[in-house]
CSV table of C-alpha atoms in Angstrom, one decimal:
chain,number,residue,atom,x,y,z
A,1269,MET,CA,88.4,72.7,119.0
A,1270,GLU,CA,87.9,70.2,116.1
A,1271,ILE,CA,90.4,70.7,113.3
A,1272,GLY,CA,89.3,69.4,109.9
A,1273,GLY,CA,91.2,68.6,106.7
A,1274,VAL,CA,94.3,66.7,105.8
A,1275,CYS,CA,97.6,66.5,107.7
A,1276,PRO,CA,99.9,63.4,107.5
A,1277,PRO,CA,101.6,62.2,110.8
A,1278,GLU,CA,105.0,63.7,109.8
A,1279,PHE,CA,103.4,67.1,109.9
A,1280,CYS,CA,101.6,66.7,113.2
A,1281,GLU,CA,103.5,69.6,114.8
A,1282,ILE,CA,101.9,71.9,112.2
A,1283,LYS,CA,98.5,70.7,113.2
A,1284,ASP,CA,99.3,71.3,116.8
A,1285,ILE,CA,100.4,74.9,116.1
A,1286,PHE,CA,97.2,75.5,114.0
A,1287,LYS,CA,95.0,74.0,116.7
A,1288,ASN,CA,96.6,76.1,119.4
A,1289,TYR,CA,95.6,79.3,117.6
A,1290,PHE,CA,92.0,78.5,118.3
A,1291,VAL,CA,92.7,77.3,121.9
A,1292,ASN,CA,94.4,80.6,122.8
A,1293,GLN,CA,92.0,82.6,120.7
A,1294,THR,CA,94.7,83.9,118.3
A,1295,GLU,CA,92.4,82.6,115.6
A,1296,ASP,CA,88.6,82.4,115.0
A,1297,GLY,CA,88.5,80.9,111.5
A,1298,ALA,CA,91.3,80.0,109.2
A,1299,ASN,CA,92.7,77.6,106.5
A,1300,PHE,CA,96.3,76.6,105.9
A,1301,SER,CA,97.4,74.5,102.8
A,1302,VAL,CA,100.4,73.1,101.0
A,1303,VAL,CA,100.1,71.5,97.6
A,1304,LYS,CA,102.9,69.8,95.7
A,1305,ASN,CA,102.6,68.7,92.0
A,1306,GLY,CA,98.8,68.7,92.3
A,1307,ASN,CA,98.8,66.6,95.5
A,1308,ILE,CA,97.4,68.0,98.7
A,1309,ILE,CA,100.1,67.7,101.3
A,1310,ILE,CA,98.4,69.7,104.1
A,1311,ASN,CA,94.9,71.3,104.2
A,1312,LEU,CA,93.9,72.3,107.7
A,1313,PHE,CA,90.8,74.3,108.5
A,1314,GLY,CA,89.0,75.2,111.7
A,1315,GLY,CA,87.0,77.7,113.7
A,1316,PHE,CA,83.9,79.5,112.5
A,1317,LYS,CA,83.0,81.3,109.3
A,1318,ASN,CA,80.3,83.4,111.2
A,1319,ASN,CA,78.6,83.5,114.5
A,1320,LYS,CA,76.9,80.1,113.9
A,1321,GLU,CA,78.5,78.0,111.2
A,1322,LEU,CA,81.8,76.1,111.3
A,1323,TRP,CA,84.5,76.8,108.8
A,1324,ASP,CA,84.6,73.8,106.3
A,1325,GLN,CA,86.6,72.7,103.2
A,1326,ASN,CA,84.5,74.9,100.9
A,1327,THR,CA,84.7,78.1,103.0
A,1328,ILE,CA,86.1,81.2,101.2
A,1329,VAL,CA,87.1,84.5,102.8
A,1330,ASN,CA,88.1,88.0,101.6
A,1331,THR,CA,91.9,87.8,101.1
A,1332,PHE,CA,92.4,91.6,100.4
A,1333,SER,CA,95.7,92.2,98.5
A,1334,LEU,CA,96.4,88.5,98.2
A,1335,SER,CA,94.0,89.0,95.3
A,1336,LYS,CA,96.7,90.9,93.5
A,1337,GLY,CA,98.8,87.7,93.3
A,1338,ILE,CA,95.8,85.8,91.8
A,1339,TYR,CA,95.2,88.3,89.1
A,1340,ALA,CA,99.0,88.4,88.5
A,1341,ALA,CA,98.5,84.8,87.4
A,1342,CYS,CA,96.1,86.2,84.8
A,1343,VAL,CA,98.7,88.7,83.6
A,1344,THR,CA,101.2,85.9,83.4
A,1345,LYS,CA,99.0,83.9,81.0
A,1346,LEU,CA,98.4,87.0,78.9
A,1347,ILE,CA,102.1,87.5,78.6
A,1348,ASN,CA,102.7,83.9,77.8
A,1349,ASP,CA,100.0,84.0,75.1
A,1350,ARG,CA,101.7,87.2,73.6
A,1351,GLU,CA,98.5,89.2,74.2
A,1352,LEU,CA,100.3,91.6,76.6
A,1353,ASP,CA,103.7,93.1,76.3
A,1354,ILE,CA,105.0,94.7,79.5
A,1355,GLU,CA,107.4,97.0,77.6
A,1356,LYS,CA,104.5,98.7,75.8
A,1357,ASP,CA,102.9,101.9,77.1
A,1358,VAL,CA,99.5,101.2,78.8
A,1359,CYS,CA,97.9,103.6,76.3
A,1360,PHE,CA,98.7,101.1,73.5
A,1361,TYR,CA,95.9,99.0,75.0
A,1362,TRP,CA,94.0,101.7,76.8
A,1363,PRO,CA,94.0,104.8,74.6
A,1364,ASN,CA,92.5,107.2,77.2
A,1365,PHE,CA,95.2,106.4,79.7
A,1366,HIS,CA,98.3,108.6,80.4
A,1367,LYS,CA,101.2,108.4,77.9
A,1368,ASN,CA,104.7,107.2,78.9
A,1369,ILE,CA,103.5,104.8,81.6
A,1370,LYS,CA,104.6,101.3,80.6
A,1371,VAL,CA,102.6,98.2,81.5
A,1372,LYS,CA,105.6,97.1,83.7
A,1373,HIS,CA,105.4,100.3,85.6
A,1374,VAL,CA,101.8,99.6,86.6
A,1375,LEU,CA,102.5,95.9,87.5
A,1376,SER,CA,105.5,96.8,89.7
A,1377,HIS,CA,103.7,99.7,91.5
A,1378,GLN,CA,105.9,102.3,89.8
A,1379,SER,CA,103.3,104.1,87.6
A,1380,GLY,CA,102.7,107.1,89.9
A,1381,ILE,CA,99.0,106.4,90.0
A,1382,TYR,CA,99.2,104.8,93.4
A,1383,ARG,CA,96.3,106.7,95.2
A,1384,PHE,CA,93.0,108.4,94.6
A,1385,LYS,CA,93.5,112.2,94.8
A,1386,GLU,CA,89.8,113.0,95.2
A,1387,LYS,CA,87.8,112.1,98.2
A,1388,LEU,CA,86.0,108.7,97.7
A,1389,LYS,CA,83.7,106.5,99.7
A,1390,ASN,CA,83.8,102.7,99.7
A,1391,ASN,CA,80.6,102.8,97.8
A,1392,ASP,CA,82.4,104.6,95.0
A,1393,LEU,CA,84.6,101.6,94.4
A,1394,LEU,CA,81.6,99.6,93.3
A,1395,ASN,CA,81.2,102.0,90.3
A,1396,TYR,CA,83.8,100.6,88.0
A,1397,ASN,CA,83.3,103.2,85.2
A,1398,LYS,CA,83.6,106.1,87.7
A,1399,ILE,CA,86.9,104.8,89.1
A,1400,ILE,CA,88.3,104.3,85.6
A,1401,LYS,CA,87.5,107.9,84.8
A,1402,VAL,CA,89.1,109.1,88.0
A,1403,LEU,CA,92.3,107.2,87.2
A,1404,GLU,CA,92.3,108.5,83.6
A,1405,ASN,CA,92.0,112.1,84.7
A,1406,GLN,CA,94.4,112.4,87.6
A,1407,THR,CA,98.1,113.1,87.0
A,1408,PRO,CA,100.8,110.7,88.1
A,1409,ASP,CA,102.6,111.7,91.4
A,1410,HIS,CA,106.0,111.0,90.0
A,1411,LYS,CA,107.9,110.1,86.8
A,1412,PRO,CA,106.9,106.5,85.9
A,1413,GLY,CA,109.7,104.1,86.9
A,1414,ALA,CA,111.4,106.6,89.2
A,1415,HIS,CA,109.9,105.5,92.5
A,1416,THR,CA,107.9,102.7,94.0
A,1417,PHE,CA,104.6,103.3,95.9
A,1418,TYR,CA,102.4,100.4,96.6
A,1419,HIS,CA,99.1,100.9,94.7
A,1420,ALA,CA,96.9,99.5,97.5
A,1421,LYS,CA,93.5,100.3,96.0
A,1422,THR,CA,94.2,101.6,92.5
A,1423,HIS,CA,96.2,98.6,91.2
A,1424,GLY,CA,93.4,96.2,90.6
A,1425,PHE,CA,91.4,98.7,88.6
A,1426,LEU,CA,94.4,99.5,86.4
A,1427,VAL,CA,95.2,95.8,85.8
A,1428,GLU,CA,91.6,94.8,85.2
A,1429,ASN,CA,91.1,97.6,82.7
A,1430,LEU,CA,94.1,96.3,80.8
A,1431,ILE,CA,92.5,92.8,80.8
A,1432,ARG,CA,89.2,94.2,79.7
A,1433,ARG,CA,90.8,96.1,76.8
A,1434,ILE,CA,92.8,93.1,75.6
A,1435,THR,CA,90.3,90.3,76.1
A,1436,GLY,CA,86.8,91.9,76.3
A,1437,ASP,CA,86.3,90.0,79.5
A,1438,THR,CA,86.1,91.4,83.1
A,1439,LEU,CA,88.7,90.1,85.4
A,1440,SER,CA,86.1,87.8,87.0
A,1441,GLU,CA,85.1,86.3,83.6
A,1442,TYR,CA,88.7,85.9,82.5
A,1443,PHE,CA,89.7,84.2,85.7
A,1444,LYS,CA,86.7,81.8,85.5
A,1445,LYS,CA,87.4,80.8,81.9
A,1446,ASN,CA,91.2,80.3,82.3
A,1447,PHE,CA,91.7,79.2,85.9
A,1448,LYS,CA,88.7,78.6,88.1
A,1449,TYR,CA,87.0,76.0,86.0
A,1450,LYS,CA,90.1,74.5,84.4
A,1451,PHE,CA,92.0,73.9,87.6
A,1452,ASP,CA,89.1,73.7,90.1
A,1453,ILE,CA,90.1,76.9,91.9
A,1454,ASN,CA,87.7,78.0,94.6
A,1455,PHE,CA,88.4,81.7,94.3
A,1456,VAL,CA,86.1,84.4,93.1
A,1457,PHE,CA,86.4,88.1,92.2
A,1458,SER,CA,82.7,88.7,92.2
A,1459,PHE,CA,80.1,86.6,93.8
A,1460,GLN,CA,77.3,84.5,92.3
A,1461,GLU,CA,74.4,83.7,94.6
A,1462,LYS,CA,75.8,80.2,95.4
A,1463,ASP,CA,79.0,81.8,96.8
A,1464,PHE,CA,77.2,83.4,99.7
A,1465,LYS,CA,76.6,80.2,101.6
A,1466,ASN,CA,80.3,79.5,101.7
A,1467,VAL,CA,81.7,82.9,102.7
A,1468,ALA,CA,83.3,83.7,106.1
A,1469,ASP,CA,82.6,87.1,107.7
A,1470,LEU,CA,85.6,89.2,108.7
A,1471,ILE,CA,86.2,90.2,112.3
A,1472,GLU,CA,88.8,92.6,113.8
A,1473,SER,CA,91.6,91.2,116.0
A,1474,GLU,CA,91.6,94.6,117.7
A,1475,LYS,CA,89.9,97.9,117.0
A,1476,LEU,CA,91.5,99.3,113.9
A,1477,LYS,CA,92.8,102.8,114.5
A,1478,ASP,CA,91.7,105.5,112.1
A,1479,LYS,CA,94.9,107.4,111.6
A,1480,LYS,CA,94.4,111.1,110.7
A,1481,LYS,CA,96.5,112.2,107.8
A,1482,ASN,CA,96.7,115.6,106.0
A,1483,GLU,CA,96.6,114.1,102.5
A,1484,TYR,CA,95.3,111.0,100.8
A,1485,ASP,CA,97.7,108.2,100.6
A,1486,ALA,CA,97.5,104.7,99.1
A,1487,PHE,CA,95.5,103.3,102.1
A,1488,ASN,CA,93.3,106.0,103.6
A,1489,ASN,CA,91.0,107.0,100.7
A,1490,PRO,CA,88.5,105.5,101.0
A,1491,LYS,CA,89.1,104.4,104.6
A,1492,HIS,CA,89.0,100.7,105.7
A,1493,ASP,CA,85.6,99.5,107.0
A,1494,ILE,CA,85.4,95.8,108.0
A,1495,LEU,CA,81.7,95.8,108.3
A,1496,TYR,CA,81.3,97.2,104.7
A,1497,TYR,CA,83.6,94.4,103.4
A,1498,ASN,CA,81.1,91.9,104.8
A,1499,THR,CA,78.2,93.4,102.8
A,1500,LYS,CA,76.5,91.8,99.8
A,1501,ASP,CA,77.2,94.8,97.6
A,1502,TRP,CA,80.9,94.5,98.2
A,1503,ARG,CA,81.0,90.8,97.5
A,1504,LEU,CA,79.0,91.1,94.3
A,1505,ALA,CA,81.2,93.8,93.0
A,1506,GLY,CA,84.5,92.0,93.4
A,1507,ILE,CA,86.8,95.0,93.9
A,1508,PRO,CA,90.0,93.6,92.2
A,1509,SER,CA,92.7,95.0,94.4
A,1510,MET,CA,91.2,93.9,97.7
A,1511,GLY,CA,88.0,92.0,97.1
A,1512,GLY,CA,89.0,88.5,95.9
A,1513,HIS,CA,87.6,85.7,98.1
A,1514,GLY,CA,89.1,82.2,98.2
A,1515,SER,CA,90.2,79.2,100.2
A,1516,ALA,CA,93.8,78.5,101.1
A,1517,LEU,CA,93.7,75.2,99.3
A,1518,SER,CA,92.7,76.8,96.0
A,1519,ILE,CA,95.3,79.5,96.4
A,1520,ALA,CA,98.0,76.9,97.1
A,1521,LYS,CA,96.8,74.9,94.1
A,1522,LEU,CA,97.3,77.9,91.8
A,1523,TYR,CA,100.7,78.7,93.2
A,1524,ASP,CA,101.7,75.1,92.9
A,1525,ILE,CA,101.0,75.2,89.1
A,1526,LEU,CA,103.1,78.4,88.7
A,1527,ALA,CA,105.9,77.1,90.9
A,1528,ASN,CA,106.2,73.9,88.8
A,1529,ASP,CA,106.0,75.8,85.5
A,1530,LEU,CA,109.2,77.6,86.8
A,1531,ARG,CA,110.7,74.4,88.2
A,1532,SER,CA,110.0,71.9,85.4
A,1533,ASN,CA,108.9,74.0,82.4
A,1534,LYS,CA,105.5,72.3,82.5
A,1535,ASN,CA,104.1,75.3,80.6
A,1536,VAL,CA,100.6,74.9,82.1
A,1537,ILE,CA,100.3,78.7,82.5
A,1538,ILE,CA,103.6,80.0,81.2
A,1539,GLU,CA,106.9,78.9,79.7
A,1540,LYS,CA,109.8,78.7,82.2
A,1541,GLU,CA,112.1,81.2,80.4
A,1542,LYS,CA,109.3,83.8,80.0
A,1543,PHE,CA,108.4,83.4,83.6
A,1544,LYS,CA,112.0,83.9,84.8
A,1545,THR,CA,112.1,87.1,82.8
A,1546,ILE,CA,109.1,88.7,84.3
A,1547,LEU,CA,110.0,87.6,87.8
A,1548,THR,CA,113.1,89.7,87.7
A,1549,ASP,CA,113.6,92.0,90.7
A,1550,THR,CA,112.9,95.7,89.8
A,1551,LYS,CA,115.7,96.8,92.2
A,1552,SER,CA,113.2,99.3,93.6
A,1553,LYS,CA,114.6,99.4,97.1
A,1554,ILE,CA,112.2,101.0,99.6
A,1555,ASP,CA,108.5,101.0,98.8
A,1556,LEU,CA,107.4,104.6,99.8
A,1557,SER,CA,103.8,103.7,100.5
A,1558,LEU,CA,104.7,100.8,102.8
A,1559,LYS,CA,107.9,102.4,104.2
A,1560,PHE,CA,109.9,99.2,104.0
A,1561,PRO,CA,111.8,97.2,101.3
A,1562,VAL,CA,109.7,95.1,98.9
A,1563,ARG,CA,111.2,93.1,96.1
A,1564,TRP,CA,108.6,93.9,93.4
A,1565,THR,CA,108.7,92.2,90.0
A,1566,HIS,CA,107.4,93.4,86.6
A,1567,SER,CA,104.7,90.8,86.8
A,1568,GLY,CA,103.1,92.0,90.0
A,1569,PHE,CA,104.4,89.2,92.2
A,1570,ILE,CA,106.6,89.9,95.3
A,1571,LEU,CA,109.9,88.0,95.6
A,1572,ARG,CA,110.9,86.5,98.9
A,1573,GLY,CA,112.1,89.0,101.4
A,1574,GLY,CA,111.5,87.1,104.6
A,1575,TRP,CA,109.8,84.1,106.0
A,1576,MET,CA,106.3,85.3,104.9
A,1577,PHE,CA,107.1,83.5,101.6
A,1578,GLY,CA,109.1,80.6,102.9
A,1579,LYS,CA,112.8,79.8,103.0
A,1580,ASN,CA,114.0,79.9,99.4
A,1581,LYS,CA,115.0,83.2,97.7
A,1582,GLU,CA,113.4,82.1,94.4
A,1583,ASN,CA,109.9,82.1,96.0
A,1584,PHE,CA,107.3,84.5,94.8
A,1585,GLY,CA,103.8,85.4,95.9
A,1586,HIS,CA,101.6,88.1,97.5
A,1587,ASN,CA,100.1,88.7,100.9
A,1588,GLY,CA,97.0,90.6,102.0
A,1589,TRP,CA,96.2,93.2,104.6
A,1590,GLY,CA,95.0,91.3,107.8
A,1591,GLY,CA,97.1,88.1,107.5
A,1592,SER,CA,96.3,86.1,104.4
A,1593,LEU,CA,99.1,85.1,102.0
A,1594,GLY,CA,100.0,82.8,99.2
A,1595,PHE,CA,103.2,81.9,97.5
A,1596,GLY,CA,105.0,79.5,95.1
A,1597,ASP,CA,108.3,77.7,95.8
A,1598,PRO,CA,109.9,76.5,92.6
A,1599,ILE,CA,112.8,74.8,94.5
A,1600,GLU,CA,110.4,72.5,96.4
A,1601,GLY,CA,107.8,72.6,93.7
A,1602,ILE,CA,105.0,73.6,96.1
A,1603,GLY,CA,102.2,76.2,96.6
A,1604,VAL,CA,101.4,77.5,100.1
A,1605,SER,CA,98.6,79.6,101.5
A,1606,TYR,CA,97.1,80.8,104.7
A,1607,VAL,CA,93.8,82.7,104.9
A,1608,THR,CA,91.9,84.1,107.9
A,1609,ARG,CA,88.8,85.9,108.9
A,1610,LYS,CA,90.5,87.6,111.9
A,1611,ILE,CA,92.1,90.7,110.6
A,1612,ASN,CA,95.4,92.0,112.0
A,1613,ALA,CA,95.9,95.6,111.0
A,1614,SER,CA,99.1,95.2,109.1
A,1615,MET,CA,100.5,94.6,105.6
A,1616,GLY,CA,103.7,93.0,107.0
A,1617,ALA,CA,104.4,89.4,107.9
A,1618,ASP,CA,101.7,87.8,110.1
A,1619,ILE,CA,103.1,85.5,112.8
A,1620,ARG,CA,100.2,83.1,112.5
A,1621,ALA,CA,101.2,82.2,108.9
A,1622,VAL,CA,104.9,82.5,109.5
A,1623,ASN,CA,104.9,80.0,112.4
A,1624,LEU,CA,103.3,77.3,110.2
A,1625,ILE,CA,105.6,78.0,107.3
A,1626,LYS,CA,108.7,77.9,109.3
A,1627,LYS,CA,107.7,74.6,110.9
A,1628,PHE,CA,106.9,73.1,107.5
A,1629,TYR,CA,110.4,73.9,106.1
A,1630,ASP,CA,112.0,72.7,109.3
A,1631,ILE,CA,110.2,69.3,109.0
A,1632,ILE,CA,111.0,68.8,105.3
A,1633,GLU,CA,114.6,69.6,105.9
A,1634,LYS,CA,114.9,66.9,108.5
A,1635,ASN,CA,113.1,64.3,106.4
């Protein structure tokens, strides 16, 4: 299997691990990248983006909830520009929304609006106005700030509508204006026709089990459908919580900028002290949707809680269902990302990314 991209000799063990994923069929198409101060340290890609075409340096793939970390960068800029105050109630910006739910409750998955309470189909998610009405009309499941439930599918709609109310732009428009074009970030929230030639189709690593549940939770309404996520309609819509598409290199580039804003106060996106404030751990303990501890912040990023986001406790990022992840390390001043088309049915740490990340830190410690 031919592996493309950039990998200096000192990181050859990382290239070997990555290549072996394709030899032993752990992977079918993927990209792993590390960027430091704007310099590409590693950018490996290999496999196929569909049944015919090879994955190349321009290939993008659905990253699912990794997308939440990308729009968290948009929120970070709005906070820095004093357009968004996380201590204000959401209804200050969005009058039809529930009272007594603060912006920080939404960003940290503590709003109580963590699921859809009426039966929805995936096609319903394409109707933005319909979903906003659903969210406005349903009551929170708990007192805001009292509990943490991961907002798997509702979160992006809540955050995007805040962005729309504040800026007049859709999330896709705001991201393009402030990040994509400015920093050459190959990530999209809704496709243009030119994006279709670069996209990888998703495949299952194993048949995903449809777990029967008596009530709707954060994940099962609407239910996951890999084939639907490969459709043109889905890609054009750019569902914010779980429909952002990008390359690992571009995700690593964005996290590199954020990490170095925190490390060196470069103020490219946000001032260091402001960033430190909104990266504070919410002390939320167990996430009741995910059923395990998550260190949520009031900016929407996750703080390091294991090797998924590297070695240093100051690291922050977001992963996605199926195996993709991205994070920033302000101690090393780097951005790191792994993206894949082969979906493992988990929101936890994916060993494919973790093996590469562990080896990277092992190598730089020795050098």
